mmCIF file of C-alpha atoms and ligand atoms in Angstrom:
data_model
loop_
_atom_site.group_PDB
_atom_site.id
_atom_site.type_symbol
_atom_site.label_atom_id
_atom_site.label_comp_id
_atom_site.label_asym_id
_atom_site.label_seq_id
_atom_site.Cartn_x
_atom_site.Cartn_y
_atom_site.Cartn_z
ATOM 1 C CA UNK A 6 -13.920 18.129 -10.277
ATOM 2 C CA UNK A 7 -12.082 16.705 -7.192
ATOM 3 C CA UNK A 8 -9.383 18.633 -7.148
ATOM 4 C CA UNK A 9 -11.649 22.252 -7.781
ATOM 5 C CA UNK A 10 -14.278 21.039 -5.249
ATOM 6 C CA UNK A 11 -13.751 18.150 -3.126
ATOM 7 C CA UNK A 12 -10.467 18.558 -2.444
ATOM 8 C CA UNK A 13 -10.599 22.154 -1.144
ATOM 9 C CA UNK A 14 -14.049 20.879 1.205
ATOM 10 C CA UNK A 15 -11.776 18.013 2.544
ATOM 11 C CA UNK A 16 -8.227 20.090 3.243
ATOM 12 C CA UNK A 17 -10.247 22.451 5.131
ATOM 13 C CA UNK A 18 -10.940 19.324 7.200
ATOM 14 C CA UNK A 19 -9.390 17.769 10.303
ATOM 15 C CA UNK A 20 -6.783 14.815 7.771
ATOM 16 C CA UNK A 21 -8.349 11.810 10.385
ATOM 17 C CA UNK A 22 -12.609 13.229 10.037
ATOM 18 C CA UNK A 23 -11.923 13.975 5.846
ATOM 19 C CA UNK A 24 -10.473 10.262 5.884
ATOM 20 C CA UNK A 25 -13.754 8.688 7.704
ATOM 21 C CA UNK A 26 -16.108 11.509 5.876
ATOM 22 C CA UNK A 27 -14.966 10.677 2.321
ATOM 23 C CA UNK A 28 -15.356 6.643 3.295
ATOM 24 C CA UNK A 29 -19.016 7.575 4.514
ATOM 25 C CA UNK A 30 -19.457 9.285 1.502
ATOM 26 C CA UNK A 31 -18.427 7.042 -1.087
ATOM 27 C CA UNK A 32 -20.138 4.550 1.024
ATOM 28 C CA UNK A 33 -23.751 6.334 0.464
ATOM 29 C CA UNK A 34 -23.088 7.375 -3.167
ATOM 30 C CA UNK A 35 -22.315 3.785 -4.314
ATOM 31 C CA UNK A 36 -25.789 2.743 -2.661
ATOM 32 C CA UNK A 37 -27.718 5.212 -5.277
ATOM 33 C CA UNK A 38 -28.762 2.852 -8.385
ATOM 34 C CA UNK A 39 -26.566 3.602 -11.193
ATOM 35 C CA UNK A 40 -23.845 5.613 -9.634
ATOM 36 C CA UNK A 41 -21.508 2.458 -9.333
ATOM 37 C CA UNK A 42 -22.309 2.374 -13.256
ATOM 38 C CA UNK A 43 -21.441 5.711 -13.854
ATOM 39 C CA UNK A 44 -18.487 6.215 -11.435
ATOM 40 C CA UNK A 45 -16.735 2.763 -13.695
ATOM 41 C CA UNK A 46 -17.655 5.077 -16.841
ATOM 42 C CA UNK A 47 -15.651 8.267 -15.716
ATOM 43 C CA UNK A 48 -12.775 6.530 -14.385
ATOM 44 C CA UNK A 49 -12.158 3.246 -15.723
ATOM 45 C CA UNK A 50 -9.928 2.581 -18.202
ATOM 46 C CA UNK A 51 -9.775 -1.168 -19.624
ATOM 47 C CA UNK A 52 -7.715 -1.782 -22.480
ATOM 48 C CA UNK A 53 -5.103 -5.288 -23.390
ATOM 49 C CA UNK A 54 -1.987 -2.902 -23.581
ATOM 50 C CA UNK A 55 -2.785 -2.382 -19.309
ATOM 51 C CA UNK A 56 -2.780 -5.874 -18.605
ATOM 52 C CA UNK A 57 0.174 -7.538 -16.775
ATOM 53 C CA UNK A 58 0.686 -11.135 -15.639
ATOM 54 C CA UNK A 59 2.914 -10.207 -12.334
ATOM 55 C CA UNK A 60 3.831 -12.882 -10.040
ATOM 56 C CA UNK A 61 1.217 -15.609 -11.434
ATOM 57 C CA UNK A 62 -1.722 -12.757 -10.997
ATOM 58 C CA UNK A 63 -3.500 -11.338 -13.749
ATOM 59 C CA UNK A 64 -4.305 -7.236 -13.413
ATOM 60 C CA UNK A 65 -6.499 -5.706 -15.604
ATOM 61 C CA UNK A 66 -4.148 -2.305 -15.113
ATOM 62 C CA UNK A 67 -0.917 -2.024 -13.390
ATOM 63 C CA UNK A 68 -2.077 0.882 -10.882
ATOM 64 C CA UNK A 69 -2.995 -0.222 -7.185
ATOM 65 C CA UNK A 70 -4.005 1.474 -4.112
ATOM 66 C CA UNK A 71 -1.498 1.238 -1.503
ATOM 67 C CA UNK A 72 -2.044 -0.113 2.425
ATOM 68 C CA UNK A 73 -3.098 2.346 4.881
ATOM 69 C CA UNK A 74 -5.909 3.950 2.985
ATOM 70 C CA UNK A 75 -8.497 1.007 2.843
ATOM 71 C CA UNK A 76 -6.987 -0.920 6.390
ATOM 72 C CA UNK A 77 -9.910 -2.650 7.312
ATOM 73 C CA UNK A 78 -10.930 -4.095 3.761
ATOM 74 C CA UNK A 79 -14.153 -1.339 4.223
ATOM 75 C CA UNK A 80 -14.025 0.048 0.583
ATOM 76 C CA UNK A 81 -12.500 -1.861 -1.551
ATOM 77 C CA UNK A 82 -15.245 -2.437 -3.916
ATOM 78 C CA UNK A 83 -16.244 0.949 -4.159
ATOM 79 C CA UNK A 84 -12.310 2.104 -4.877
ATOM 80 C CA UNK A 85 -11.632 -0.010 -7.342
ATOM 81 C CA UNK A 86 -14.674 1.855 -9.012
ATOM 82 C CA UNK A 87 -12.293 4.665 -9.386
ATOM 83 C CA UNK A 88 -10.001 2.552 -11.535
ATOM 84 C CA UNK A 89 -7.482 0.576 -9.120
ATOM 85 C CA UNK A 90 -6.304 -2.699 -11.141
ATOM 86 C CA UNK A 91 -5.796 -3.850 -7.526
ATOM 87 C CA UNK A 92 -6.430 -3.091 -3.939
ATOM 88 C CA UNK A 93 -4.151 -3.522 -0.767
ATOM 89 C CA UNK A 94 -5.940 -3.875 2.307
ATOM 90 C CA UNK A 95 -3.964 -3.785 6.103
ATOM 91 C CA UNK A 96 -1.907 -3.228 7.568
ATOM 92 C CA UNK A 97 -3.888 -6.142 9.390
ATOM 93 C CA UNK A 98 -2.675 -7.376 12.684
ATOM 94 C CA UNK A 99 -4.519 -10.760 14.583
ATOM 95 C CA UNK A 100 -5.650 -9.070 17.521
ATOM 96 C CA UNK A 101 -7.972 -5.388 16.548
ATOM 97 C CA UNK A 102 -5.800 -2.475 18.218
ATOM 98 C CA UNK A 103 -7.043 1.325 18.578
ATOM 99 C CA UNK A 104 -3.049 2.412 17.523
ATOM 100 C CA UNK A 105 -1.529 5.559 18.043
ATOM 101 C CA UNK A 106 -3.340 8.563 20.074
ATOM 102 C CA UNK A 107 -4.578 11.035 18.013
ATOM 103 C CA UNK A 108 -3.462 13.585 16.023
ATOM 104 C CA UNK A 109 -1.816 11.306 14.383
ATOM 105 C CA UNK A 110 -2.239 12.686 10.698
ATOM 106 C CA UNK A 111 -0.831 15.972 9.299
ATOM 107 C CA UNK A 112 -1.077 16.624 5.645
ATOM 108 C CA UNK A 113 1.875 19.062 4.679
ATOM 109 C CA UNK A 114 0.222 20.647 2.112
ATOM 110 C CA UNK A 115 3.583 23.035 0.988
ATOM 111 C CA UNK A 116 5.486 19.578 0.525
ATOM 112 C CA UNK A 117 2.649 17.691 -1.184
ATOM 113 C CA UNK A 118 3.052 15.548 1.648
ATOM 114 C CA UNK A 119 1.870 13.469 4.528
ATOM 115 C CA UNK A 120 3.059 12.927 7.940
ATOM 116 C CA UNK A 121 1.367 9.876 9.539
ATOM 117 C CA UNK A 122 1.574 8.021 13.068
ATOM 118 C CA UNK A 123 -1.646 5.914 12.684
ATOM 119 C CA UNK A 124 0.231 2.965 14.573
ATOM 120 C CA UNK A 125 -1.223 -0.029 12.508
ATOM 121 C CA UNK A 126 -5.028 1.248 14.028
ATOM 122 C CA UNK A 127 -7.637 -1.579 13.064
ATOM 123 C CA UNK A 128 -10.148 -4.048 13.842
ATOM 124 C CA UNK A 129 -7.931 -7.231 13.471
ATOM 125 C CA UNK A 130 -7.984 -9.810 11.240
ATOM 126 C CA UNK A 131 -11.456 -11.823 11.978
ATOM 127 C CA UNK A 132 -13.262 -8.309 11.174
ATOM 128 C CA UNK A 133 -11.046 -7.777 7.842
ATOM 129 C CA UNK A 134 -12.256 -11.401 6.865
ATOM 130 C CA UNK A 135 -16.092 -10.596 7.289
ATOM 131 C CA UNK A 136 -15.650 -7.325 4.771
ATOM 132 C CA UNK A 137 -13.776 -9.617 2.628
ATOM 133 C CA UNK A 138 -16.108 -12.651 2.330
ATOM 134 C CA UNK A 139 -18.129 -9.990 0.265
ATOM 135 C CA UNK A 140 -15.683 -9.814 -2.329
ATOM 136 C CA UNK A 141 -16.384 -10.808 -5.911
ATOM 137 C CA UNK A 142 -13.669 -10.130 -7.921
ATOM 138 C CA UNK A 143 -11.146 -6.926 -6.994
ATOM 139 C CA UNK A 144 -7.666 -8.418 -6.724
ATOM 140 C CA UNK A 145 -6.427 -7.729 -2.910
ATOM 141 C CA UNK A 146 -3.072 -7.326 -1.502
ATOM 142 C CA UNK A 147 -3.053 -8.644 2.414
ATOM 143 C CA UNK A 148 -0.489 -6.448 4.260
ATOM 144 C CA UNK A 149 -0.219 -7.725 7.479
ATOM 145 C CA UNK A 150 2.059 -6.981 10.659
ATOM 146 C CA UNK A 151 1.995 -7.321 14.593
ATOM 147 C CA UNK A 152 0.322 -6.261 17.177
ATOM 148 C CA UNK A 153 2.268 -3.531 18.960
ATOM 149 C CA UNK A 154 2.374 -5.419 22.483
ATOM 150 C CA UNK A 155 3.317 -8.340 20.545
ATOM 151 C CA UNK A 156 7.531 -8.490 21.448
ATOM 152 C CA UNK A 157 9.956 -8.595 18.180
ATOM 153 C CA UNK A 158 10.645 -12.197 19.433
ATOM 154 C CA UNK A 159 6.914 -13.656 18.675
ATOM 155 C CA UNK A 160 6.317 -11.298 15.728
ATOM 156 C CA UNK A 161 6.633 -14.834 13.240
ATOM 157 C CA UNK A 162 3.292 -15.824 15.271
ATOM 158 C CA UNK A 163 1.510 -12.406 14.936
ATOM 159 C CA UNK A 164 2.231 -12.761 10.855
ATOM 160 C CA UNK A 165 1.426 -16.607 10.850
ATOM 161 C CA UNK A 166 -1.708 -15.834 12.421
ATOM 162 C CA UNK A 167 -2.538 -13.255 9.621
ATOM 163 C CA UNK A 168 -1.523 -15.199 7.176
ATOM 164 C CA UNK A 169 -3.476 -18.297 7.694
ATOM 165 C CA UNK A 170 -6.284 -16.421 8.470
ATOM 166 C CA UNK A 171 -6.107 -14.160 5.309
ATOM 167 C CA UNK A 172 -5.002 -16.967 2.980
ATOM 168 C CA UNK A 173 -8.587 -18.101 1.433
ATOM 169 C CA UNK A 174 -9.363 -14.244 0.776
ATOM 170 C CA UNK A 175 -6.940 -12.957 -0.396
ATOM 171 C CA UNK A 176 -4.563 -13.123 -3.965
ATOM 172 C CA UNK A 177 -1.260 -12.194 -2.392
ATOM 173 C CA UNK A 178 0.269 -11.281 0.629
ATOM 174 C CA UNK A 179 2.714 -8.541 2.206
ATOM 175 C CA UNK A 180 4.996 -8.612 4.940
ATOM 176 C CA UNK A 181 4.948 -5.416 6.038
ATOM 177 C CA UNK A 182 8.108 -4.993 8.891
ATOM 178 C CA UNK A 183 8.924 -1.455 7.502
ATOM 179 C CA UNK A 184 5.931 0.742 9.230
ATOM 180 C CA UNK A 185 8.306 3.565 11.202
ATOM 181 C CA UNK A 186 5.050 3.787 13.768
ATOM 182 C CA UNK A 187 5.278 0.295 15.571
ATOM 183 C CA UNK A 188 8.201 0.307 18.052
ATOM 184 C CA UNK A 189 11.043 -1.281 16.371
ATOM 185 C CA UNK A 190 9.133 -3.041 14.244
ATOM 186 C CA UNK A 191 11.827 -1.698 11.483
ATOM 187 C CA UNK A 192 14.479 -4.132 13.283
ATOM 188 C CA UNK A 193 12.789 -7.435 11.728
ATOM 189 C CA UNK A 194 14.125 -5.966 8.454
ATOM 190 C CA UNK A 195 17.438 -7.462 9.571
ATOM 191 C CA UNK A 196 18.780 -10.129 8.270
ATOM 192 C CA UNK A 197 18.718 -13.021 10.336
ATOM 193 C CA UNK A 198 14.840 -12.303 12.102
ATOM 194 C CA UNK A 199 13.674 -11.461 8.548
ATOM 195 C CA UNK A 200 14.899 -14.737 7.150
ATOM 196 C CA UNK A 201 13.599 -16.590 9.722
ATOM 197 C CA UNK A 202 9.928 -14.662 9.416
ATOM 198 C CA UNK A 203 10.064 -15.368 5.313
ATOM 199 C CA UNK A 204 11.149 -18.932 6.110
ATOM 200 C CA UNK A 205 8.314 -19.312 8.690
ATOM 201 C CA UNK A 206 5.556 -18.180 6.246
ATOM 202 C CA UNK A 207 6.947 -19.611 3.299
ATOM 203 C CA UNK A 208 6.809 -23.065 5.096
ATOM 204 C CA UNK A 209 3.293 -22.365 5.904
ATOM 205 C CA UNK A 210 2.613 -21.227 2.319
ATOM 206 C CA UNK A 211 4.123 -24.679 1.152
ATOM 207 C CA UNK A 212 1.261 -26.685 2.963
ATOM 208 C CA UNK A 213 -1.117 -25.285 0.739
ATOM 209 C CA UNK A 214 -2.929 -26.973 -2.341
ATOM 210 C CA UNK A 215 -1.941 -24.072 -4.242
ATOM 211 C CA UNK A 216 0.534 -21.826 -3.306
ATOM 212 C CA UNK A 217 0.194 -17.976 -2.600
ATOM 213 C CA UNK A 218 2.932 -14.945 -3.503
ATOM 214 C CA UNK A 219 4.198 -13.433 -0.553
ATOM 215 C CA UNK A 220 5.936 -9.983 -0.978
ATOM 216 C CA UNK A 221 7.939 -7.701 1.542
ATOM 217 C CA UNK A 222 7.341 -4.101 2.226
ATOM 218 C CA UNK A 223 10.465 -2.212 2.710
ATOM 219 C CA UNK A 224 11.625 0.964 3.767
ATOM 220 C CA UNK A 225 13.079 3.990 1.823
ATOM 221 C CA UNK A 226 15.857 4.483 4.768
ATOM 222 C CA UNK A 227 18.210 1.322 4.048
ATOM 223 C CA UNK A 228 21.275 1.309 3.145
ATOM 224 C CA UNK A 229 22.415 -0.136 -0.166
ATOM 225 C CA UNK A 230 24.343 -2.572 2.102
ATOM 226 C CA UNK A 231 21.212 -3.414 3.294
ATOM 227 C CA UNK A 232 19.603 -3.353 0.308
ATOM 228 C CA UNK A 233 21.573 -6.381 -1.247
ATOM 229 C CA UNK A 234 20.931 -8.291 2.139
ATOM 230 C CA UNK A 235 17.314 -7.946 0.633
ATOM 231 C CA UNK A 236 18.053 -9.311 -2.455
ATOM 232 C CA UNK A 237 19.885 -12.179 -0.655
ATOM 233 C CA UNK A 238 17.084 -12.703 0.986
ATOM 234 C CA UNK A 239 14.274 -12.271 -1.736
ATOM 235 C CA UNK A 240 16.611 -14.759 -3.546
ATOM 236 C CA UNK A 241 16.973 -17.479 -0.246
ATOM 237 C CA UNK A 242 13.484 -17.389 0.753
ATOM 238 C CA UNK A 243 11.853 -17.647 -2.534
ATOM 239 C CA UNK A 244 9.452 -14.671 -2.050
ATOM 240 C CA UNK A 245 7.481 -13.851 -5.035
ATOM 241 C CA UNK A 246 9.079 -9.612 -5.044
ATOM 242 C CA UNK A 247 9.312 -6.554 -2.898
ATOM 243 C CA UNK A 248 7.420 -3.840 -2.403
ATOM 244 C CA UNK A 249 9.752 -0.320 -2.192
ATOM 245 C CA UNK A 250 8.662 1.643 -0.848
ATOM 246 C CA UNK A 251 7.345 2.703 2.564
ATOM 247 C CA UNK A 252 7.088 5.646 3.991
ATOM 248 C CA UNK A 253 10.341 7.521 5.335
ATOM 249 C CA UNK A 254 11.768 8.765 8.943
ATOM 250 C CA UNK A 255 13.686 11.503 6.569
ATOM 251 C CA UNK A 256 13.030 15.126 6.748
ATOM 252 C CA UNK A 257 15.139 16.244 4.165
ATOM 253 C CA UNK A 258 14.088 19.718 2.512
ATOM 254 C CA UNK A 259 10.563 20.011 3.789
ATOM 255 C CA UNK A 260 8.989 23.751 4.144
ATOM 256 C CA UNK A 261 5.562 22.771 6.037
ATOM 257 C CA UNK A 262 5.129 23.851 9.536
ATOM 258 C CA UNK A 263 4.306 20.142 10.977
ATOM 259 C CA UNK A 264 7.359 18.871 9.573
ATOM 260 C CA UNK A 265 9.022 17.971 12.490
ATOM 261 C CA UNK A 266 5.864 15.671 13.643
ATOM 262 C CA UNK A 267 7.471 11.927 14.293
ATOM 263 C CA UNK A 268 5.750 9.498 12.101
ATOM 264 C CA UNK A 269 6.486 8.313 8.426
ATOM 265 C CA UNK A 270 6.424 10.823 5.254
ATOM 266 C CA UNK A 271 4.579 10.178 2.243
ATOM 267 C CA UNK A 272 4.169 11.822 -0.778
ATOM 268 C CA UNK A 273 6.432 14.429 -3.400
ATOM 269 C CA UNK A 274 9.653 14.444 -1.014
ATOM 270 C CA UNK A 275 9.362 10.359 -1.466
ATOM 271 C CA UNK A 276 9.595 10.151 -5.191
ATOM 272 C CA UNK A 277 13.056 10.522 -5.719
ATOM 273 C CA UNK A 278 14.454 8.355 -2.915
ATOM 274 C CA UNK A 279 12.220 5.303 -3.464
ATOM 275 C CA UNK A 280 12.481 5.670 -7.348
ATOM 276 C CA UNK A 281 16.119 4.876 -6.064
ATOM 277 C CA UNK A 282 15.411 1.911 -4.336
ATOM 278 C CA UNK A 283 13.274 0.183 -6.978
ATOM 279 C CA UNK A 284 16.072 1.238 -9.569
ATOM 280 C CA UNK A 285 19.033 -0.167 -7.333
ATOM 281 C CA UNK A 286 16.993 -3.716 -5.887
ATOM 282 C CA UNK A 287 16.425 -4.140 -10.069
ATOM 283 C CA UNK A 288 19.157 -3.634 -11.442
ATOM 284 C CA UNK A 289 21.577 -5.302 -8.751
ATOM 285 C CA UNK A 290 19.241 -8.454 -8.635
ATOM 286 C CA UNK A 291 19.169 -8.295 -12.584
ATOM 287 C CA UNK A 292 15.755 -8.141 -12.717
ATOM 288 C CA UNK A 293 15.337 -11.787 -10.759
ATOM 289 C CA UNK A 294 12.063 -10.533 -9.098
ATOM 290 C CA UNK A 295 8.977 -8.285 -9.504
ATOM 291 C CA UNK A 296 9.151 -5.061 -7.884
ATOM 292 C CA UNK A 297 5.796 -3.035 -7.026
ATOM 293 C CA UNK A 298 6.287 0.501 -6.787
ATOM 294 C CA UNK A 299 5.155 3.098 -4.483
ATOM 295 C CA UNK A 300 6.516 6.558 -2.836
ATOM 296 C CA UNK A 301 5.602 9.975 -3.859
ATOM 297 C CA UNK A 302 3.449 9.148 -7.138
ATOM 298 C CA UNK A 303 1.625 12.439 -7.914
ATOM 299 C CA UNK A 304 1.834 12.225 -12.436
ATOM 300 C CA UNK A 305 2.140 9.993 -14.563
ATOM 301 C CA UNK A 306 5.741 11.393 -15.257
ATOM 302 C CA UNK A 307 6.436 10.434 -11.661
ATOM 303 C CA UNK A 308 4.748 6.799 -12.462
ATOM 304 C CA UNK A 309 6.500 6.375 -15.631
ATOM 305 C CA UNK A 310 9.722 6.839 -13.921
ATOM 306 C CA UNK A 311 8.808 3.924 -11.580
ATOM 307 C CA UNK A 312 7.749 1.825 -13.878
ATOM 308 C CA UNK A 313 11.136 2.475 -16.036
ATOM 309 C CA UNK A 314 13.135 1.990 -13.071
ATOM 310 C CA UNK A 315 11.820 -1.377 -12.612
ATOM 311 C CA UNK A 316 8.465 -1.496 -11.134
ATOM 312 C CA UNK A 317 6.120 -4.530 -12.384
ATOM 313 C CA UNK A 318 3.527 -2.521 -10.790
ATOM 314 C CA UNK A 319 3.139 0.938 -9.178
ATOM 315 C CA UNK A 320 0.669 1.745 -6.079
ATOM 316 C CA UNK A 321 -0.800 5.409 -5.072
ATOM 317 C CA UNK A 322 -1.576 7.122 -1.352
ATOM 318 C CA UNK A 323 -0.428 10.358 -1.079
ATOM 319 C CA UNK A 324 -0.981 11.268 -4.754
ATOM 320 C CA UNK A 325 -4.039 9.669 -4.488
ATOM 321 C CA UNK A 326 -5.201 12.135 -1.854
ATOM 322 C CA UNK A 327 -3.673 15.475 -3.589
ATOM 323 C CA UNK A 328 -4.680 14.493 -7.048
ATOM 324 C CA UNK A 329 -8.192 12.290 -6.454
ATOM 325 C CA UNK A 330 -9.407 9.388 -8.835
ATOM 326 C CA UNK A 331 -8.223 11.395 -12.609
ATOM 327 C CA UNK A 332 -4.574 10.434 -11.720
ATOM 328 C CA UNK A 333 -5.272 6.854 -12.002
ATOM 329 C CA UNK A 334 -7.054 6.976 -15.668
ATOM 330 C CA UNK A 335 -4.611 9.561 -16.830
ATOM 331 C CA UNK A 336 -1.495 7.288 -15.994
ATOM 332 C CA UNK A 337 -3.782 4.234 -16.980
ATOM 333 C CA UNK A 338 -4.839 6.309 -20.622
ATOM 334 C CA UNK A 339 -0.794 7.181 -21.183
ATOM 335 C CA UNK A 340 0.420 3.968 -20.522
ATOM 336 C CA UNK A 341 -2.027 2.884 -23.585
ATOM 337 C CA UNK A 342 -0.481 5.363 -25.687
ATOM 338 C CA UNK A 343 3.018 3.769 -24.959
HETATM 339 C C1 LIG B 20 -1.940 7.661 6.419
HETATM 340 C C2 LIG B 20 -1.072 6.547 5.908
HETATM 341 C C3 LIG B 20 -1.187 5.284 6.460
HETATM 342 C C4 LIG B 20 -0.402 4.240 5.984
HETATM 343 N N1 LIG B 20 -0.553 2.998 6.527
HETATM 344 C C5 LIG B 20 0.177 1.957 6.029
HETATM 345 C C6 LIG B 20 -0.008 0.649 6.528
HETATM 346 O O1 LIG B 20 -0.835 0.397 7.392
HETATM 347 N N2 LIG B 20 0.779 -0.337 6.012
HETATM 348 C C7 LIG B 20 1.693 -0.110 5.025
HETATM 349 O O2 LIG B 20 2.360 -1.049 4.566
HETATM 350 N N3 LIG B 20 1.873 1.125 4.524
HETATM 351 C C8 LIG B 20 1.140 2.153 4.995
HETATM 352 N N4 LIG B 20 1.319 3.407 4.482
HETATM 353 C C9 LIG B 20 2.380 3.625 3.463
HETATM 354 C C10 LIG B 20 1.829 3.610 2.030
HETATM 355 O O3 LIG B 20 1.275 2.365 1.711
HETATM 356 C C11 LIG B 20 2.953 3.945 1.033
HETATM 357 O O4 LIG B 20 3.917 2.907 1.066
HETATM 358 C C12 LIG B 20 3.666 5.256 1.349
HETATM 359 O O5 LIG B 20 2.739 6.217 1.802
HETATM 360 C C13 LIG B 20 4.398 5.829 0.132
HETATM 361 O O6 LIG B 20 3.514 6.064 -0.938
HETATM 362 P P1 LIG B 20 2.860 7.508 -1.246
HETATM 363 O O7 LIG B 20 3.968 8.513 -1.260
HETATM 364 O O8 LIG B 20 2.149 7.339 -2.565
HETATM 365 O O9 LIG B 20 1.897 7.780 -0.140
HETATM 366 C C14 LIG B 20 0.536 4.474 4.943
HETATM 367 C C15 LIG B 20 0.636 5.758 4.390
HETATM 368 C C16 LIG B 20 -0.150 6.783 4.855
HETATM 369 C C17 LIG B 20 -0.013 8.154 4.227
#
């Protein structure tokens, strides 16, 4: 059904107005009595074999929704509906900013792919809280970040400020430093300022009754030199895992006429690359932490690749958008069969 009818209504849209019209929509449909009801029938899948104990959290299925979609905690209820075992909300940054100017979205529909810019666009963190004092019980990831006119040099206040904030709402956290579409945001990957941001939170995280896991976001475009500084670091800091991967500066092989649009690429030319990265951070840390995994998912031949290459857990965007809601229960009803 969504990918014969709603899909072709919403590609025909502007990628920004079909973002905000299917949120309205979903919005109204879930009001209708009984729809929630049936929606959970269709799509959810709940079976023992799904569940996984990851990082002191129990899912009910390994499948999440990746940051970016729901960035303002606005739908999570009605997305895990469609079958999520867990929702990531943000990026979330203290202060609300309107992010990048717009067109900032470009599906690349020859590539199965997206091009986006967005620029961490949302309401800040006390508006997140309000949607998320509603919750009752979806799981939620807290990806947070900095405000763009917040220098590299306070950035461990803009993520402190998150975190505290976040802390009673949400079940883990992500330190997301790997967005291509806040200037040089990607340089707090580094070694030293990315210590000293993991330490900073960590410390935080310590003066707590009980204590929360913290994972970091990383990008598809480091090298594997770079890649064992992260597993240094993973191992120094304690972090509960990493989450590989975001979304890429590359441009390798695309065919779509907005290809050469500056932002990060999602979607089919991801797969490989971050398939890569989860494969290399498990094996080279032998396993020592949980990986979630996320770039280019669009089958559940592309998910159980992830998932044998080391991912804990897998998230969705992209495929999410090209496939709709079936994707989820179809990787969901294989991974029963396994
Ligand atoms: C429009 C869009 C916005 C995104 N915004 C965020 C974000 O705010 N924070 C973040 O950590 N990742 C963000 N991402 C990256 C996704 O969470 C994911 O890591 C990436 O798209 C790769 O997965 P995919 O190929 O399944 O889309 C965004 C992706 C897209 C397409």
């Amino acid at each position: 059904m969504y990918k014969r009818f709603i899909q072709p209504i919403l590609f025909s849209l502007d990628p920004e107005k079909a973002h905000h019209l299917t949120f309205s929509w979903l919005k109204f449909i879930h009001k209708i009595p009984g729809i929630p009801t049936l929606i959970r029938s269709i799509y959810k899948v709940e079976h023992h074999s799904l569940e996984r104990e990851v990082f002191g959290i129990k899912f009910k299925n390994p499948v999440g929704l990746a940051a970016g979609l729901d960035k303002e905690a606005k739908l999570y209820k009605e997305l895990s509906n469609l079958g999520f075992g867990f929702i990531e909300i943000g990026t979330i940054t203290p202060k609300g900013q309107p992010g990048n100017p717009k067109k900032r979205l470009f599906r690349l529909k020859a590539d199965k792919a997206i091009i986006n810019r967005m620029g961490f666009n949302n309401q800040g963190v006390e508006e997140a809280i309000k949607q998320l004092k509603k919750n009752k019980n979806v799981i939620i990831g807290g990806n947070i970040g900095k405000n763009k006119i917040t220098p590299n040099e306070e950035a461990v206040n803009d993520y402190s400020i998150c975190f505290e904030k976040l802390f009673p709402y949400v079940d883990y956290f992500v330190v997301n430093v790997s967005s291509p579409n806040t200037p040089n945001l990607r340089t707090l990957q580094e070694k030293e300022p990315l210590t000293l941001l993991l330490n900073s939170l960590q410390k935080l995280n310590l003066q707590k009754e009980k204590q929360k896991p913290i994972l970091l976001k990383i990008a598809p475009d480091l090298t594997d030199e770079q890649l064992l500084d992260i597993i240094d670091i993973v191992k120094d800091t304690k972090i509960a895992g990493v989450i590989a991967t975001n979304t890429t500066i590359s441009r390798e092989g695309l065919l779509s006429p907005d290809k050469n649009e500056i932002g990060g690429l999602s979607g089919k030319p991801l797969t490989k690359r971050s398939t890569e990265v989860i494969r290399f951070l498990s094996e080279r840390s032998g396993k020592s932490f949980p990986i979630i995994g996320v770039g280019g998912i669009h089958s559940v031949e592309d998910a159980l690749e992830k998932l044998e290459a080391g991912a804990s857990l897998i998230q969705l965007y992209t495929g999410f958008i090209y496939e709709g809601p079936k994707l989820i229960k179809d990787i969901n009803k294989r991974l029963i069969k396994k």
